[in-house]
Amino acid sequence: MICPRYWIAPALAGCLLAPSVAQAEDEPIVVTGRGLEQTPATPAYDVVRIDRERITATASGRIEDLLSSVAGFQQFRRSDSRSSNPSAQGVTLRALGGNATSRALVLLDGVPMADPMFGYIPFSAIAPERLGAVRVTRGGGSGAFGSGAVAGTIELTSANAQELGLFSGEALVDDRGETTLSGTLAPELGQGFAVVSGRWDRGQGFWTTPRSQRVPASAKAKYDSWSTSVRAVAPLTDDIEIQARGLLFEDNRVLRFAGALTSASGQDASIRLVGRGDWGFEALAYVQARDFSNTVISSTNFTKTLDQRRTPSTGLGGKLELRPPVGEAHVLRLGADLRIGQAELQEEGYNTTGAVTVRRRAGGRNTDIGLFVEDDWTLGPVVLTAGVRADRWTIREGFLRETNAAGTTVQLNNVFADRQGWDTSFRGGAVWNAGGGLALRAAGYSGIRMPTVNELYRPFVVFPVTTRANAALRNEELRGFDLGIDFAPSPAVTLSVTAFTNKVENAIANVTIAANTRQRQNVGAVRAKGLEFGAALRLGTVSLDGSLALTDAEVQATSTQAALDGLRPAQTPKIAASATLAWRPRPGWTLSTTLRHVGAQFEDDLQVDSLRAATTLDAFVELPVTGPFSLILRAENLTDTEIVTRNQAGSIDLGIPRTLWAGVKVRVK
């Protein structure tokens, strides 16, 4: 059955279910559920790929744990999505630092996942069991990905029906009585397939406060989160398919003190057309509705000081890419993309008696329209690539308004001037396949990141430190270069090393301006240079995957920020390493361990408060029992290493202690 393009919405179910006459006469239509294929010059950049076998074998079952196996990946804090504030889940690479906003671009089936207000990634909504592949490109250069990739790009690709099986699910419990329950139904329907998936995580949590610092108001990091995803893929013609996806999620946590509640929720939808004919194309549109709330509890009198009760935000966008037929030696990409983010903060401040003293509203609207062109040229063993991108950005409708408790007296009413401009960026590279599995590569790139609505207009408190917003923030601008060697003498051995230098000018950081007071400011630059090593060995039933990043990063600043000059950016370690050893003696069996090390880093910009290095050991076991059932055993932080995730003048937060899981997995093909 061939569905006309103008029947896209009403005909999706029909395309899934109807039999195809053409299938009996010609080759069967192959529906992948993925975007266009990668171009020949993709290996010119520093790319790490993670397959489904590794994705589904993490000790915590959480996506940030998986991504941590790529050395250089980091969140703003070391906490995972059970015990951190969601707004601190910004992602960066290459020790470029940050202020809880993502400097890396994270895409799920081509859709940017960053929150439209804060720029954080809703990790608890991205279940690893729904994914088929992960590709991490370290080093910036937005190109055809979209704007914002100053530290790199993380592409998450959903699994298809064959990878998932007709039904799969897990039920696990840990030694604290916390539970994880997930299930996925993925039937093949006619020429296409559908996927319905749900996951629910809840638990009493662990103590993030050291025993010596606990008070009667201290509380465990309780969490309760769920997400559900619906996806459908169907052919429209022999070489065009339609992909639709919806995602709903909610995440509730308690942080440090009783009553310190934080919540994040979202409703996302996207639709994508992919054409794989002579004129390849990809057309994507998406909408995101997100919300966030946060209650701040004083660490001195343990009463509510701030209630960020709502932060509604909306993200709208899309992308169109064309690949015209220009000959076998070239792959030409032409396209445009759009990203609109609008958000508003609604919060109340309280005094020690519990009375409201101030009501605050803040928000704005950011827009980015990008145009790009990129060409790959294959010349025998050499592949060249070059591309340019132009972004038209606007920052509009910014405001900050404060009134008294009754709303009758305006205490502050700032309306900020609209701004707009054009920025251009480029990326280019070359890879020489020298033979014998040896490839030499080089790449140069630039990119931009707009400040988020949060950075521009929303002040916040991590008691006792107040961080002010800054409506005058400028765009971050990246320049970087890579040189690399990849060596794969056989399918069983892959080795790589990359030397890089990256510099982010106008880097946005939380800068100390007074005692217990910081402000988001553009510093002169953050420069990072270093080496990244990777290794993958496949020796029969045994595999080893390793990653090591050695990075020297420093802030370059003058004038009023001169005290920062030469210091390492906050929250950036010099060394990060990960190694996973796995044994799969037969199909369905997995025994693996992961050793991970993160070097010492500083909590703050002035390098006053330090976070010591941490080395952890995780384990994962899957053993078939009978029929479709398997036993799952997982262990996080087996050595019970004390992981310091926050140090505010000696006030400490800790990460996950030793945690043991057991449960059952079922998979029906």
Short mmCIF file of C-alpha atoms in Angstrom, two decimals, residues 166-418:
data_model
loop_
_atom_site.label_atom_id
_atom_site.label_comp_id
_atom_site.label_asym_id
_atom_site.label_seq_id
_atom_site.Cartn_x
_atom_site.Cartn_y
_atom_site.Cartn_z
CA LEU A 166 7.38 -8.17 20.80
CA PHE A 167 7.40 -7.65 24.58
CA SER A 168 10.12 -6.92 27.09
CA GLY A 169 10.07 -5.80 30.69
CA GLU A 170 11.97 -5.66 33.97
CA ALA A 171 11.05 -5.62 37.65
CA LEU A 172 13.84 -4.98 40.16
CA VAL A 173 14.23 -4.11 43.83
CA ASP A 174 17.34 -2.92 45.68
CA ASP A 175 18.62 -3.43 49.21
CA ARG A 176 16.84 -0.25 50.40
CA GLY A 177 13.48 -1.44 49.06
CA GLU A 178 13.52 0.88 46.02
CA THR A 179 11.94 -0.43 42.85
CA THR A 180 12.17 -0.14 39.08
CA LEU A 181 9.39 -1.41 36.84
CA SER A 182 9.42 -1.13 33.05
CA GLY A 183 7.69 -2.68 30.07
CA THR A 184 7.71 -2.30 26.29
CA LEU A 185 5.33 -3.64 23.66
CA ALA A 186 6.70 -3.42 20.11
CA PRO A 187 4.59 -5.29 17.53
CA GLU A 188 5.42 -5.30 13.84
CA LEU A 189 2.27 -4.11 12.08
CA GLY A 190 2.22 -4.70 8.36
CA GLN A 191 5.24 -2.92 6.89
CA GLY A 192 5.84 -0.79 9.97
CA PHE A 193 5.90 -1.10 13.73
CA ALA A 194 4.67 0.55 16.90
CA VAL A 195 6.28 0.86 20.32
CA VAL A 196 4.50 1.54 23.61
CA SER A 197 6.79 1.78 26.62
CA GLY A 198 6.50 2.75 30.28
CA ARG A 199 8.82 2.98 33.25
CA TRP A 200 8.32 3.75 36.95
CA ASP A 201 11.14 4.32 39.47
CA ARG A 202 10.54 5.06 43.12
CA GLY A 203 12.32 4.76 46.43
CA GLN A 204 13.01 6.19 49.86
CA GLY A 205 16.48 7.19 48.64
CA PHE A 206 19.77 7.36 50.47
CA TRP A 207 21.36 9.89 52.80
CA THR A 208 23.07 12.61 50.77
CA THR A 209 24.01 14.40 54.00
CA PRO A 210 27.00 12.97 55.91
CA ARG A 211 26.07 11.58 59.31
CA SER A 212 28.05 14.29 61.12
CA GLN A 213 26.02 17.06 59.42
CA ARG A 214 22.52 15.64 59.79
CA VAL A 215 19.89 17.53 61.73
CA PRO A 216 16.26 16.66 62.57
CA ALA A 217 15.19 18.30 59.29
CA SER A 218 17.59 16.22 57.18
CA ALA A 219 15.94 13.80 54.77
CA LYS A 220 16.93 11.04 52.40
CA ALA A 221 16.92 11.68 48.64
CA LYS A 222 13.47 10.24 48.05
CA TYR A 223 12.42 9.98 44.40
CA ASP A 224 9.34 8.98 42.40
CA SER A 225 9.50 9.27 38.61
CA TRP A 226 7.66 7.80 35.65
CA SER A 227 7.69 8.14 31.89
CA THR A 228 5.77 6.68 29.00
CA SER A 229 6.64 6.77 25.33
CA VAL A 230 4.59 5.97 22.22
CA ARG A 231 6.21 5.62 18.82
CA ALA A 232 4.97 4.55 15.39
CA VAL A 233 6.90 4.06 12.14
CA ALA A 234 5.37 3.28 8.75
CA PRO A 235 6.27 3.47 5.04
CA LEU A 236 4.53 6.03 2.86
CA THR A 237 6.22 4.89 -0.36
CA ASP A 238 9.02 2.50 -1.25
CA ASP A 239 11.65 4.98 -0.02
CA ILE A 240 9.80 7.35 2.30
CA GLU A 241 8.81 6.58 5.88
CA ILE A 242 7.00 8.51 8.57
CA GLN A 243 7.99 8.41 12.24
CA ALA A 244 5.86 9.80 15.06
CA ARG A 245 6.77 9.90 18.75
CA GLY A 246 5.19 11.09 21.99
CA LEU A 247 6.78 11.28 25.45
CA LEU A 248 5.17 12.03 28.82
CA PHE A 249 7.15 12.18 32.05
CA GLU A 250 7.07 13.37 35.65
CA ASP A 251 9.87 13.35 38.22
CA ASN A 252 9.52 14.20 41.92
CA ARG A 253 12.44 14.33 44.36
CA VAL A 254 13.32 15.35 47.91
CA LEU A 255 16.69 17.07 48.24
CA ARG A 256 18.59 17.24 51.54
CA PHE A 257 15.82 18.54 53.84
CA ALA A 258 12.23 17.51 54.55
CA GLY A 259 10.00 19.76 52.48
CA ALA A 260 12.71 20.51 49.89
CA LEU A 261 10.62 19.19 47.04
CA THR A 262 11.54 19.46 43.38
CA SER A 263 9.47 18.37 40.41
CA ALA A 264 9.93 18.26 36.64
CA SER A 265 7.38 17.23 34.04
CA GLY A 266 6.99 17.27 30.29
CA GLN A 267 4.86 16.40 27.29
CA ASP A 268 6.81 16.08 24.02
CA ALA A 269 5.64 15.18 20.52
CA SER A 270 7.46 14.96 17.20
CA ILE A 271 6.91 13.79 13.64
CA ARG A 272 9.62 13.06 11.08
CA LEU A 273 9.58 12.18 7.38
CA VAL A 274 12.68 10.44 6.01
CA GLY A 275 13.26 9.93 2.29
CA ARG A 276 16.01 7.61 1.08
CA GLY A 277 15.60 8.00 -2.67
CA ASP A 278 17.84 9.83 -5.11
CA TRP A 279 16.86 13.05 -3.35
CA GLY A 280 17.39 12.15 0.25
CA PHE A 281 15.56 14.30 2.76
CA GLU A 282 14.62 14.56 6.41
CA ALA A 283 11.79 16.79 7.64
CA LEU A 284 11.23 17.06 11.39
CA ALA A 285 8.80 19.04 13.56
CA TYR A 286 8.41 18.92 17.33
CA VAL A 287 6.70 20.58 20.30
CA GLN A 288 7.64 20.39 23.99
CA ALA A 289 5.69 21.52 27.04
CA ARG A 290 7.75 21.42 30.23
CA ASP A 291 7.34 22.56 33.83
CA PHE A 292 9.56 22.71 36.91
CA SER A 293 9.03 23.50 40.58
CA ASN A 294 11.43 23.76 43.49
CA THR A 295 11.11 24.50 47.20
CA VAL A 296 14.19 25.92 48.93
CA ILE A 297 14.64 25.14 52.64
CA SER A 298 16.99 27.25 54.77
CA SER A 299 19.97 25.33 56.11
CA THR A 300 19.98 27.46 59.28
CA ASN A 301 16.36 27.59 60.46
CA PHE A 302 15.01 24.81 58.17
CA THR A 303 11.96 26.76 57.05
CA LYS A 304 10.83 27.43 53.51
CA THR A 305 12.59 30.48 52.08
CA LEU A 306 11.61 30.22 48.42
CA ASP A 307 8.89 28.44 46.49
CA GLN A 308 9.54 28.27 42.76
CA ARG A 309 6.10 26.82 42.33
CA ARG A 310 5.91 26.88 38.52
CA THR A 311 8.25 27.39 35.60
CA PRO A 312 6.17 26.61 32.51
CA SER A 313 8.10 26.55 29.25
CA THR A 314 7.45 25.67 25.64
CA GLY A 315 9.84 24.49 22.97
CA LEU A 316 8.92 24.52 19.29
CA GLY A 317 11.12 23.65 16.37
CA GLY A 318 11.92 21.68 13.29
CA LYS A 319 14.51 20.79 10.73
CA LEU A 320 14.61 20.26 6.98
CA GLU A 321 17.61 18.63 5.30
CA LEU A 322 18.03 17.83 1.60
CA ARG A 323 20.68 15.62 -0.01
CA PRO A 324 20.53 16.18 -3.78
CA PRO A 325 22.14 13.64 -6.17
CA VAL A 326 25.53 15.21 -6.95
CA GLY A 327 27.52 12.10 -7.85
CA GLU A 328 28.98 9.16 -6.00
CA ALA A 329 32.02 11.10 -4.80
CA HIS A 330 29.98 13.79 -3.02
CA VAL A 331 27.36 13.91 -0.29
CA LEU A 332 25.86 17.39 -0.20
CA ARG A 333 23.66 18.49 2.71
CA LEU A 334 21.47 21.57 2.51
CA GLY A 335 19.05 22.60 5.17
CA ALA A 336 17.53 24.82 7.80
CA ASP A 337 16.39 24.40 11.39
CA LEU A 338 14.35 26.36 13.90
CA ARG A 339 14.30 26.39 17.71
CA ILE A 340 11.97 28.60 19.79
CA GLY A 341 12.02 28.56 23.58
CA GLN A 342 9.65 30.54 25.77
CA ALA A 343 9.43 30.31 29.54
CA GLU A 344 8.26 32.08 32.68
CA LEU A 345 9.26 31.80 36.33
CA GLN A 346 6.60 32.08 39.06
CA GLU A 347 7.91 32.09 42.63
CA GLU A 348 7.37 33.46 46.13
CA GLY A 349 9.89 34.36 48.83
CA TYR A 350 9.20 33.71 52.53
CA ASN A 351 10.46 35.08 55.83
CA THR A 352 11.30 33.01 58.90
CA THR A 353 7.69 33.09 60.13
CA GLY A 354 6.44 31.45 56.93
CA ALA A 355 4.85 34.59 55.51
CA VAL A 356 5.23 35.54 51.84
CA THR A 357 7.35 38.66 51.45
CA VAL A 358 7.79 38.91 47.69
CA ARG A 359 6.21 37.52 44.53
CA ARG A 360 8.48 37.27 41.51
CA ARG A 361 7.84 36.69 37.82
CA ALA A 362 10.55 36.46 35.15
CA GLY A 363 10.79 35.12 31.64
CA GLY A 364 11.47 35.65 27.98
CA ARG A 365 11.59 34.17 24.51
CA ASN A 366 14.63 32.95 22.56
CA THR A 367 14.62 32.06 18.86
CA ASP A 368 17.29 30.59 16.61
CA ILE A 369 16.92 30.05 12.85
CA GLY A 370 19.84 28.26 11.25
CA LEU A 371 20.85 27.70 7.62
CA PHE A 372 23.55 25.17 6.76
CA VAL A 373 25.39 23.61 3.86
CA GLU A 374 27.96 20.82 4.09
CA ASP A 375 29.74 18.66 1.53
CA ASP A 376 31.70 15.42 1.84
CA TRP A 377 34.11 14.61 -1.00
CA THR A 378 35.63 11.15 -1.34
CA LEU A 379 38.97 11.00 -3.17
CA GLY A 380 40.08 7.39 -3.01
CA PRO A 381 41.36 6.74 0.53
CA VAL A 382 40.86 10.39 1.52
CA VAL A 383 37.53 11.91 2.56
CA LEU A 384 37.23 15.68 2.90
CA THR A 385 34.37 17.56 4.50
CA ALA A 386 33.53 21.23 4.92
CA GLY A 387 30.43 23.09 5.97
CA VAL A 388 29.20 26.49 7.03
CA ARG A 389 26.26 27.53 9.14
CA ALA A 390 24.53 30.88 9.70
CA ASP A 391 22.30 31.49 12.74
CA ARG A 392 19.80 34.33 13.10
CA TRP A 393 19.16 34.63 16.83
CA THR A 394 16.75 36.81 18.78
CA ILE A 395 16.34 37.41 22.52
CA ARG A 396 12.96 39.00 23.18
CA GLU A 397 10.26 39.75 25.73
CA GLY A 398 12.61 39.52 28.71
CA PHE A 399 11.30 40.80 32.04
CA LEU A 400 11.76 40.57 35.81
CA ARG A 401 8.93 41.78 38.02
CA GLU A 402 8.59 41.73 41.82
CA THR A 403 5.65 42.76 43.97
CA ASN A 404 4.75 42.60 47.64
CA ALA A 405 2.84 39.62 49.02
CA ALA A 406 -0.56 41.13 48.20
CA GLY A 407 0.51 42.04 44.69
CA THR A 408 -0.50 45.66 45.25
CA THR A 409 2.94 47.28 45.25
CA VAL A 410 5.45 46.84 42.44
CA GLN A 411 8.93 46.67 43.97
CA LEU A 412 10.83 45.92 40.77
CA ASN A 413 9.72 46.04 37.15
CA ASN A 414 12.52 45.47 34.66
CA VAL A 415 11.69 45.12 30.99
CA PHE A 416 14.78 44.25 28.99
CA ALA A 417 15.52 45.43 25.49
CA ASP A 418 15.12 42.96 22.62
#
